[in-house]
Coordinates of C-alpha atoms (C1' of nucleotides) in Angstrom, one line a residue:
Chain E
M114 CA -23.4 123.4 -20.3
Q115 CA -22.4 120.3 -22.3
K116 CA -24.4 117.0 -22.1
K117 CA -23.2 115.0 -19.1
Y118 CA -23.0 111.7 -20.6
L119 CA -21.1 113.0 -23.6
R120 CA -18.6 114.8 -21.4
I121 CA -18.2 111.4 -19.5
Y122 CA -17.8 109.5 -22.8
N123 CA -15.4 111.7 -24.2
D124 CA -13.3 111.7 -21.0
L125 CA -13.4 107.8 -20.9
V126 CA -12.3 107.7 -24.5
K127 CA -9.4 109.9 -23.8
R128 CA -8.5 107.8 -20.8
I129 CA -8.7 104.6 -22.8
Q130 CA -6.6 106.0 -25.7
S131 CA -3.9 107.3 -23.3
N132 CA -3.7 103.6 -22.0
S133 CA -4.8 104.1 -18.7
W134 CA -5.9 100.6 -19.0
T135 CA -4.9 98.0 -21.5
I136 CA -6.9 95.5 -23.5
G137 CA -8.8 93.0 -21.4
D138 CA -8.7 95.2 -18.2
L139 CA -12.1 96.1 -16.6
L140 CA -13.4 99.7 -16.4
P141 CA -14.4 100.9 -12.9
S142 CA -17.9 99.6 -12.2
E143 CA -20.9 101.7 -13.1
N144 CA -21.5 102.6 -9.3
E145 CA -17.9 103.7 -8.9
L146 CA -18.0 105.8 -12.1
A147 CA -21.2 107.3 -10.8
A148 CA -19.6 108.3 -7.6
Q149 CA -16.4 109.6 -9.5
Y150 CA -18.2 111.8 -12.0
D151 CA -21.1 112.7 -9.4
T152 CA -23.9 111.6 -11.4
S153 CA -26.6 109.0 -11.6
R154 CA -26.0 105.4 -12.7
E155 CA -28.2 105.9 -15.7
T156 CA -26.1 108.6 -17.0
I157 CA -23.0 106.6 -16.7
R158 CA -25.0 103.8 -18.5
K159 CA -25.6 106.1 -21.3
A160 CA -21.8 107.0 -21.7
L161 CA -20.9 103.3 -21.4
D162 CA -23.5 102.4 -24.2
L163 CA -21.7 104.9 -26.5
L164 CA -18.3 103.3 -25.6
S165 CA -19.8 100.0 -26.5
Q166 CA -21.5 101.0 -29.6
N167 CA -18.2 102.5 -30.8
G168 CA -16.3 99.4 -30.1
Y169 CA -14.2 100.5 -27.0
I170 CA -15.7 98.1 -24.5
Q171 CA -17.7 95.1 -24.3
K172 CA -20.1 94.9 -21.2
V173 CA -20.2 91.5 -19.4
R174 CA -23.0 90.9 -17.0
G175 CA -21.8 90.1 -13.5
K176 CA -18.2 91.1 -14.3
G177 CA -17.8 94.5 -15.8
S178 CA -17.0 96.6 -18.9
V179 CA -13.9 94.9 -20.6
I180 CA -11.8 97.2 -22.8
I181 CA -11.5 95.6 -26.2
N182 CA -9.2 95.8 -29.2
R183 CA -10.3 98.5 -31.4
N184 CA -8.3 98.8 -34.7
Q185 CA -7.6 102.4 -34.5
F186 CA -6.8 104.1 -37.8
S187 CA -9.2 101.9 -39.8
F188 CA -11.7 102.9 -42.3
P189 CA -15.1 104.1 -41.1
V190 CA -16.6 102.0 -38.4
S191 CA -20.0 101.5 -40.1
G192 CA -20.3 105.2 -40.1
I193 CA -20.9 107.9 -42.5
E194 CA -17.8 109.7 -43.5
S195 CA -16.8 111.7 -46.6
F196 CA -13.9 111.4 -48.8
T197 CA -12.1 114.4 -47.3
E198 CA -12.5 113.1 -43.8
L199 CA -11.1 109.7 -44.9
T200 CA -8.1 111.0 -46.8
E201 CA -7.3 113.4 -43.9
K202 CA -7.4 110.5 -41.4
M203 CA -5.4 108.2 -43.6
A204 CA -2.9 111.0 -44.6
L205 CA -3.3 110.2 -48.2
N206 CA -1.9 112.4 -50.9
S207 CA -5.1 113.2 -52.8
R208 CA -6.6 115.4 -55.3
T209 CA -10.3 116.2 -56.4
I210 CA -11.2 117.0 -59.9
V211 CA -14.6 118.3 -60.6
H212 CA -15.5 116.8 -63.9
S213 CA -19.1 118.1 -64.4
I214 CA -21.8 120.0 -62.6
K215 CA -25.4 119.6 -64.1
Y216 CA -28.8 120.9 -63.0
L217 CA -31.2 118.1 -64.1
D218 CA -34.9 117.4 -64.5
P219 CA -35.2 114.2 -62.8
K220 CA -38.3 113.1 -65.0
N221 CA -36.3 111.2 -67.5
E222 CA -33.6 109.9 -65.4
S223 CA -33.9 106.9 -62.9
M224 CA -33.7 109.7 -60.3
E225 CA -37.3 109.5 -59.5
I226 CA -36.1 108.4 -56.1
L227 CA -35.6 112.1 -55.5
K228 CA -39.1 112.7 -56.1
G229 CA -41.6 114.6 -54.0
N230 CA -42.7 117.7 -55.8
P231 CA -42.5 117.0 -59.5
N232 CA -41.2 120.5 -60.1
E233 CA -38.1 119.9 -58.0
K234 CA -34.9 119.6 -59.8
V235 CA -31.7 117.6 -59.0
W236 CA -28.0 118.7 -58.8
N237 CA -25.7 116.1 -60.4
V238 CA -22.0 116.4 -59.7
N239 CA -19.3 114.1 -60.9
R240 CA -16.0 114.1 -59.3
I241 CA -12.8 112.1 -60.0
R242 CA -10.5 111.4 -56.9
E243 CA -6.8 111.0 -57.5
I244 CA -4.7 109.4 -55.0
D245 CA -0.8 109.4 -55.5
G246 CA -1.3 110.7 -59.0
E247 CA -3.7 108.0 -60.2
K248 CA -7.4 108.6 -60.9
V249 CA -9.1 105.8 -58.9
I250 CA -12.5 106.8 -57.6
L251 CA -15.6 108.3 -59.7
D252 CA -17.9 110.1 -57.4
K253 CA -21.4 110.6 -58.7
D254 CA -23.7 112.7 -56.4
Y255 CA -27.3 113.8 -56.9
F256 CA -28.8 116.3 -54.5
N257 CA -32.4 117.5 -54.3
D258 CA -32.3 121.2 -54.9
K259 CA -34.8 121.7 -52.3
Y260 CA -32.1 121.4 -49.9
I261 CA -29.1 122.5 -52.0
P262 CA -30.3 125.4 -53.9
L263 CA -26.8 126.2 -55.4
L264 CA -23.7 124.2 -56.2
T265 CA -20.5 125.9 -57.5
E266 CA -17.3 124.5 -58.7
E267 CA -15.6 125.9 -55.7
I268 CA -17.8 124.1 -53.2
C269 CA -17.5 120.9 -55.1
Q270 CA -13.8 121.2 -55.0
G271 CA -13.8 121.1 -51.2
S272 CA -16.0 119.1 -49.0
I273 CA -19.7 119.3 -49.9
Y274 CA -20.5 117.8 -46.7
N275 CA -18.6 120.5 -44.9
Y276 CA -20.7 123.0 -47.0
I277 CA -23.8 121.2 -46.3
E278 CA -23.5 121.0 -42.5
N279 CA -21.5 124.2 -41.7
E280 CA -22.8 126.7 -44.3
L281 CA -26.3 125.5 -44.9
G282 CA -26.9 124.1 -41.4
L283 CA -28.3 120.9 -42.5
V284 CA -27.8 117.7 -40.4
I285 CA -27.3 114.3 -41.8
G286 CA -29.4 111.7 -40.0
F287 CA -28.8 108.3 -41.4
A288 CA -27.7 106.6 -44.7
Q289 CA -28.4 103.3 -46.4
K290 CA -25.6 101.9 -48.4
E291 CA -25.1 99.0 -50.7
I292 CA -21.7 97.6 -52.0
V293 CA -21.4 95.6 -55.2
V294 CA -18.9 94.8 -57.8
E295 CA -19.7 95.6 -61.3
N296 CA -18.3 95.9 -64.9
P297 CA -16.9 99.3 -65.7
T298 CA -18.9 101.4 -67.9
E299 CA -17.6 103.5 -70.9
E300 CA -17.5 106.4 -68.4
D301 CA -15.3 104.5 -65.8
R302 CA -12.9 103.5 -68.5
E303 CA -12.8 107.1 -69.9
L304 CA -12.4 108.9 -66.5
L305 CA -10.4 106.5 -64.4
D306 CA -7.0 105.0 -64.7
L307 CA -8.2 101.3 -64.6
E308 CA -4.9 99.8 -65.4
G309 CA -6.5 96.7 -66.8
F310 CA -8.8 96.1 -63.8
S311 CA -12.0 94.3 -65.2
N312 CA -14.2 95.3 -62.3
V313 CA -15.1 98.4 -60.1
V314 CA -16.6 98.3 -56.7
V315 CA -19.7 100.5 -56.5
I316 CA -21.0 101.9 -53.3
R317 CA -24.6 103.3 -53.7
S318 CA -26.1 105.3 -50.8
Q319 CA -29.1 107.2 -50.0
V320 CA -28.5 109.8 -47.4
H321 CA -31.3 111.3 -45.2
L322 CA -31.4 114.2 -43.2
D323 CA -32.2 114.8 -39.6
D324 CA -35.7 115.1 -40.2
A325 CA -35.8 111.7 -42.2
S326 CA -36.0 113.5 -45.7
L327 CA -34.1 112.0 -48.5
F328 CA -31.7 114.6 -49.9
Q329 CA -29.0 112.8 -51.7
I330 CA -28.2 109.7 -53.6
T331 CA -24.6 108.8 -54.3
E332 CA -22.7 106.4 -56.5
S333 CA -19.0 106.0 -55.7
R334 CA -17.1 103.9 -58.0
H335 CA -13.7 102.5 -57.0
R336 CA -10.9 100.8 -58.8
P337 CA -10.8 97.5 -56.7
D338 CA -7.2 97.8 -55.3
K339 CA -8.1 101.2 -53.8
F340 CA -11.2 100.1 -51.9
R341 CA -11.4 99.0 -48.4
F342 CA -14.2 98.7 -46.0
V343 CA -14.3 98.1 -42.3
D344 CA -17.2 97.3 -40.1
F345 CA -17.8 96.8 -36.5
A346 CA -20.9 94.7 -35.7
R347 CA -22.5 93.9 -32.5
R348 CA -24.9 91.0 -32.1
V349 CA -28.4 92.1 -31.4
K350 CA -29.4 91.2 -27.9
N351 CA -32.8 89.5 -27.4
Chain V
M119 CA -41.7 87.1 -17.9
Q120 CA -40.0 88.5 -21.0
K121 CA -38.2 91.9 -20.9
K122 CA -40.8 94.7 -21.3
Y123 CA -39.2 96.9 -23.7
L124 CA -38.4 93.8 -26.0
R125 CA -41.9 93.0 -26.1
I126 CA -43.1 96.4 -27.0
Y127 CA -40.3 96.6 -29.6
N128 CA -41.5 93.3 -31.2
D129 CA -45.1 94.5 -31.0
L130 CA -44.2 97.7 -32.8
V131 CA -42.3 96.0 -35.5
K132 CA -45.3 93.9 -36.1
R133 CA -47.5 96.9 -36.4
I134 CA -45.1 98.6 -38.7
Q135 CA -44.7 95.6 -41.0
S136 CA -48.4 95.0 -41.2
N137 CA -48.6 98.6 -42.5
S138 CA -50.5 100.1 -39.6
W139 CA -48.7 103.1 -40.8
T140 CA -47.0 104.2 -43.9
I141 CA -43.7 105.7 -44.5
G142 CA -43.6 109.3 -43.3
D143 CA -46.2 108.7 -40.6
L144 CA -45.6 109.5 -37.1
L145 CA -45.7 106.9 -34.3
P146 CA -47.8 107.8 -31.2
S147 CA -45.7 110.0 -28.9
E148 CA -43.7 108.5 -26.2
N149 CA -46.3 109.5 -23.5
E150 CA -49.1 108.1 -25.4
L151 CA -47.1 104.8 -26.1
A152 CA -46.2 104.8 -22.3
A153 CA -50.0 104.9 -21.5
Q154 CA -51.0 102.4 -24.2
Y155 CA -48.4 99.8 -22.8
D156 CA -48.9 100.8 -19.2
T157 CA -45.2 101.4 -18.5
S158 CA -42.7 104.3 -18.0
R159 CA -41.6 106.6 -20.6
E160 CA -37.9 105.5 -20.3
T161 CA -39.0 101.9 -21.1
I162 CA -40.8 103.1 -24.3
R163 CA -37.7 105.0 -25.2
K164 CA -35.6 101.8 -25.0
A165 CA -38.1 100.1 -27.4
L166 CA -37.9 103.2 -29.8
D167 CA -34.1 103.3 -29.6
L168 CA -34.1 99.6 -30.8
L169 CA -36.5 100.6 -33.7
S170 CA -34.3 103.4 -34.6
Q171 CA -31.1 101.4 -34.4
N172 CA -32.7 98.8 -36.7
G173 CA -33.8 101.4 -39.2
Y174 CA -37.6 101.4 -38.7
I175 CA -37.9 105.1 -37.4
Q176 CA -36.0 108.2 -37.2
K177 CA -36.7 110.3 -34.1
V178 CA -37.3 114.1 -34.7
R179 CA -37.1 116.5 -31.8
G180 CA -40.2 118.4 -31.3
K181 CA -42.1 116.4 -33.8
G182 CA -42.1 112.6 -33.2
S183 CA -40.9 109.4 -34.5
V184 CA -41.1 109.1 -38.2
I185 CA -41.5 105.7 -40.0
I186 CA -38.6 105.5 -42.5
N187 CA -38.1 103.3 -45.6
R188 CA -36.3 100.2 -44.6
N189 CA -35.4 98.0 -47.6
Q190 CA -36.9 94.8 -46.3
F191 CA -35.4 91.7 -47.8
S192 CA -31.9 93.3 -48.0
F193 CA -28.7 91.5 -47.0
P194 CA -27.6 92.0 -43.2
V195 CA -28.3 95.3 -41.8
S196 CA -24.7 95.9 -40.5
G197 CA -25.0 92.7 -38.5
I198 CA -23.5 89.3 -37.9
E199 CA -25.3 86.6 -40.0
S200 CA -24.2 83.2 -41.3
F201 CA -24.6 81.9 -44.8
T202 CA -27.3 79.6 -43.8
E203 CA -29.4 82.3 -42.4
L204 CA -28.6 84.5 -45.5
T205 CA -29.6 81.7 -48.0
E206 CA -32.8 81.0 -46.0
K207 CA -33.8 84.8 -46.0
M208 CA -33.0 85.1 -49.8
A209 CA -34.6 81.8 -50.7
L210 CA -31.6 80.8 -52.6
N211 CA -31.0 77.3 -54.0
S212 CA -27.9 76.6 -52.2
R213 CA -25.6 73.6 -51.2
T214 CA -22.4 73.4 -48.9
I215 CA -19.5 71.4 -49.7
V216 CA -17.1 70.5 -46.9
H217 CA -13.7 70.5 -48.7
S218 CA -11.4 70.0 -45.6
I219 CA -11.3 69.9 -41.9
K220 CA -7.9 70.3 -40.2
Y221 CA -6.6 70.5 -36.7
L222 CA -3.5 72.9 -36.7
D223 CA -0.9 73.9 -34.6
P224 CA -1.1 77.8 -35.0
K225 CA 2.8 78.3 -34.4
N226 CA 3.8 78.1 -38.1
E227 CA 0.8 79.8 -39.6
S228 CA -0.2 83.4 -39.4
M229 CA -2.9 82.3 -37.2
E230 CA -1.0 83.7 -34.1
I231 CA -4.0 86.0 -33.6
L232 CA -5.7 83.1 -32.0
K233 CA -3.0 82.8 -29.5
G234 CA -3.3 82.8 -25.8
N235 CA -2.0 79.6 -24.4
P236 CA 0.7 78.3 -26.8
N237 CA -0.6 74.7 -26.2
E238 CA -3.9 75.8 -27.8
K239 CA -4.8 74.4 -31.2
V240 CA -6.9 75.6 -34.0
W241 CA -9.7 74.0 -36.1
N242 CA -9.5 74.9 -39.7
V243 CA -12.5 74.3 -41.9
N244 CA -12.7 75.1 -45.6
R245 CA -16.1 75.0 -47.3
I246 CA -17.5 75.8 -50.7
R247 CA -20.8 77.4 -51.2
E248 CA -22.8 76.5 -54.4
I249 CA -25.5 78.7 -55.6
D250 CA -27.8 77.6 -58.4
G251 CA -25.1 74.8 -59.2
E252 CA -22.2 77.2 -59.4
K253 CA -19.4 77.2 -56.8
V254 CA -19.1 80.8 -55.9
I255 CA -18.0 81.2 -52.4
L256 CA -15.0 79.8 -50.4
D257 CA -15.3 80.0 -46.7
K258 CA -12.0 79.6 -44.6
D259 CA -12.9 79.3 -40.9
Y260 CA -10.4 79.1 -38.0
F261 CA -11.7 78.2 -34.5
N262 CA -9.9 78.3 -31.2
D263 CA -10.1 74.7 -29.8
K264 CA -10.6 76.2 -26.4
Y265 CA -14.1 76.9 -27.3
I266 CA -14.8 74.3 -30.1
P267 CA -13.3 71.0 -28.8
L268 CA -14.6 69.1 -31.8
L269 CA -15.8 69.6 -35.4
T270 CA -17.2 67.0 -37.4
E271 CA -18.1 66.9 -41.1
E272 CA -21.8 66.6 -40.1
I273 CA -21.6 69.9 -38.1
C274 CA -19.6 71.7 -40.8
Q275 CA -22.2 70.6 -43.3
G276 CA -25.1 72.4 -41.4
S277 CA -24.7 75.7 -39.7
I278 CA -21.7 75.9 -37.5
Y279 CA -23.3 78.9 -35.8
N280 CA -26.3 77.0 -34.9
Y281 CA -24.0 74.4 -33.3
I282 CA -22.1 76.9 -31.4
E283 CA -24.9 78.8 -30.1
N284 CA -27.5 76.1 -29.5
E285 CA -25.4 73.0 -28.7
L286 CA -22.5 74.5 -27.0
G287 CA -24.3 77.4 -25.5
L288 CA -21.6 80.0 -26.5
V289 CA -23.0 83.5 -27.3
I290 CA -21.5 85.7 -30.1
G291 CA -20.8 89.2 -29.0
F292 CA -19.4 91.4 -31.7
A293 CA -17.3 91.0 -34.8
Q294 CA -15.0 93.2 -36.8
K295 CA -14.9 92.7 -40.6
E296 CA -13.0 94.1 -43.4
I297 CA -14.0 94.0 -47.1
V298 CA -11.4 94.1 -49.8
V299 CA -10.9 92.9 -53.4
E300 CA -8.0 90.7 -54.2
N301 CA -6.5 88.6 -57.0
P302 CA -7.7 84.9 -56.9
T303 CA -5.3 82.5 -55.3
E304 CA -4.4 79.1 -56.8
E305 CA -7.0 77.6 -54.3
D306 CA -9.6 79.9 -55.5
R307 CA -9.1 78.9 -59.1
E308 CA -9.2 75.3 -58.2
L309 CA -12.1 75.3 -56.0
L310 CA -14.4 77.8 -57.5
D311 CA -16.0 78.4 -60.7
L312 CA -14.6 81.8 -61.4
E313 CA -15.7 81.9 -64.9
G314 CA -13.0 84.2 -66.1
F315 CA -13.5 86.6 -63.3
S316 CA -10.2 88.2 -62.3
N317 CA -11.0 89.3 -58.9
V318 CA -12.6 87.9 -55.6
V319 CA -14.2 89.8 -53.0
V320 CA -12.7 88.9 -49.5
I321 CA -14.4 89.4 -46.3
R322 CA -12.2 88.8 -43.3
S323 CA -13.6 89.0 -39.8
Q324 CA -12.6 88.3 -36.3
V325 CA -15.6 87.1 -34.2
H326 CA -15.7 87.6 -30.4
L327 CA -17.9 85.8 -27.8
D328 CA -20.1 87.6 -25.2
D329 CA -17.2 87.9 -22.7
A330 CA -15.1 89.6 -25.4
S331 CA -12.7 86.7 -26.1
L332 CA -11.6 86.0 -29.6
F333 CA -12.6 82.6 -30.7
Q334 CA -12.8 82.6 -34.5
I335 CA -11.3 84.3 -37.5
T336 CA -12.8 83.9 -40.9
E337 CA -12.2 84.5 -44.6
S338 CA -15.0 84.5 -47.0
R339 CA -13.9 84.5 -50.6
H340 CA -16.8 85.6 -53.1
R341 CA -16.9 85.5 -56.9
P342 CA -17.7 89.3 -57.4
D343 CA -20.9 88.9 -59.1
K344 CA -22.3 87.0 -56.1
F345 CA -21.4 89.5 -53.5
R346 CA -23.6 92.2 -52.1
F347 CA -23.4 94.0 -48.8
V348 CA -26.0 96.4 -47.4
D349 CA -25.3 98.7 -44.7
F350 CA -27.5 101.1 -42.5
A351 CA -25.5 103.8 -40.9
R352 CA -26.7 106.4 -38.4
R353 CA -24.8 109.7 -37.8
V354 CA -23.2 109.7 -34.3
K355 CA -24.8 112.5 -32.4
N356 CA -22.7 114.8 -30.5
Chain T
dC239 C1' -48.8 128.1 -26.6
dA240 C1' -49.2 122.9 -25.9
dG241 C1' -46.9 118.8 -27.3
dT242 C1' -42.8 116.6 -28.6
dG243 C1' -38.3 114.1 -27.8
dG244 C1' -33.6 114.7 -24.8
dT245 C1' -31.5 114.6 -20.5
dC246 C1' -31.1 113.5 -15.7
dT247 C1' -32.1 111.8 -11.1
dA248 C1' -32.6 108.6 -7.1
dG249 C1' -34.2 105.1 -6.1
dA250 C1' -35.7 99.6 -6.7
dC251 C1' -35.3 94.6 -7.9
dC252 C1' -33.3 91.1 -10.7
dA253 C1' -29.7 87.7 -13.0
dC254 C1' -25.3 86.8 -13.2
dT255 C1' -20.1 86.1 -11.7
dA256 C1' -16.6 85.2 -8.8
dG257 C1' -14.2 84.3 -4.3
Chain Y
dT60 C1' -22.2 86.2 -0.4
dA61 C1' -20.9 90.8 -2.2
dG62 C1' -20.5 93.1 -6.3
dT63 C1' -21.6 93.5 -11.1
dG64 C1' -24.4 94.9 -15.1
dG65 C1' -29.8 94.7 -16.9
dT66 C1' -34.3 96.3 -16.3
dC67 C1' -37.8 99.4 -14.7
dT68 C1' -40.2 103.4 -12.3
dA69 C1' -42.0 108.2 -11.7
dG70 C1' -40.8 112.0 -11.6
dA71 C1' -38.3 116.5 -13.3
dC72 C1' -36.7 120.1 -16.4
dC73 C1' -34.9 121.4 -20.9
dA74 C1' -34.8 122.4 -26.3
dC75 C1' -37.3 122.2 -30.1
dT76 C1' -41.6 122.0 -33.3
dG77 C1' -45.8 123.3 -34.7
dT78 C1' -50.0 126.3 -34.6

DNA sequence: CAGTGGTCTAGACCACTAG
DNA sequence: TAGTGGTCTAGACCACTGT
């Protein structure tokens, strides 16, 4: 038995995407939806909250829930998505080159973030992403070996996230990321086709598991013309 | 009478910020909090949902609510914030120069996004942001005059958002923004101290009011060394 | 096992919008 | 005024975690 509010949410998404309504239209009222789906209003409200969070509707007090313009096919809506997911969605012609896999002692590095037990070690994977034949992204990942006991070239060649979530059964909880523009390092110049660009866009993130433990830090270095970030922000109510 | 769940949320934020607990600690259980605040568990859960959304806690089923590391003093947590709010928070030494205020007919421009009634016009404001004596940000704003009947230099000199929300009583609902890196335009070169930088970071956004109507589009052009974006993302549960 | 958070219900009252 | 969404309650059962 699936969660009821998720079933309703998914159903409403389908109905919205199949243009049962157009932009500016009102959804049926919460009471009406509660009757339609034979459930309580609070459960309907949970489904609508999800629609709102994901940018499908905007609720207006006294009026109803307005369908809003959601740029479909855009980059992650302020979410956590992996390169493989992105390229699939964008139908990009891409390739991953595993440049190096190392098993590090985090003492000497600035990896003390992935601390905890001083005996723990850290996996470091550097991968180059090629889009349309050009090397444009350098991904540097660091994993705590407490959670990822083994990394092989085969795993890194595919989607590490797929391996983590489906094979190891770990569940990603939340991530904090930072985006800045920096000068290219020697490594960038060596591994990427910078084509004279004098900057790289750097996305640094800390990824935590479902139980709030830090298990990965990441540095994704993009040639600036191959970078785009889309965000959907909602004013905090108070 | 303030909303109960907001009162509880604010109280818990204060308790967290005053280090009543440290990172990794568990909050009291929902039942215990319900007793402490003399309310129902669902109300406590609303307060905790807010804490979770804003990156203070991570809920773990069967265990409790874990206090997590929230880089305080960071740039907007995936929210909508204005330049004045930001500089205040960061205690930056900044100045705003109003470069131009125009009242446009949107027909000829690519501003047809701000359409609606073809008689409507559009306010265009260009402002230069100076930080520590250097001109590093160019903000180009376009407002639908249906919502903003008049813009003066005085208003633009201060916080337009302050004017909109406090004087006009409009309430911001949500925004969609996009971040890309582009080559500087002639205008950028003319108005900003680019110091040889060959790129600018461009943040384009569409801002909607509480009732889901589009009322502003914005282009904020940053010298790359003066750009930083911090995002807090939470995995969608399903 | 007891305790935790996750879901769900059937009501209630309120503030707001629109005709 | 009727209908909308926003808040709040007091219960219930479930899935999961630790001991």
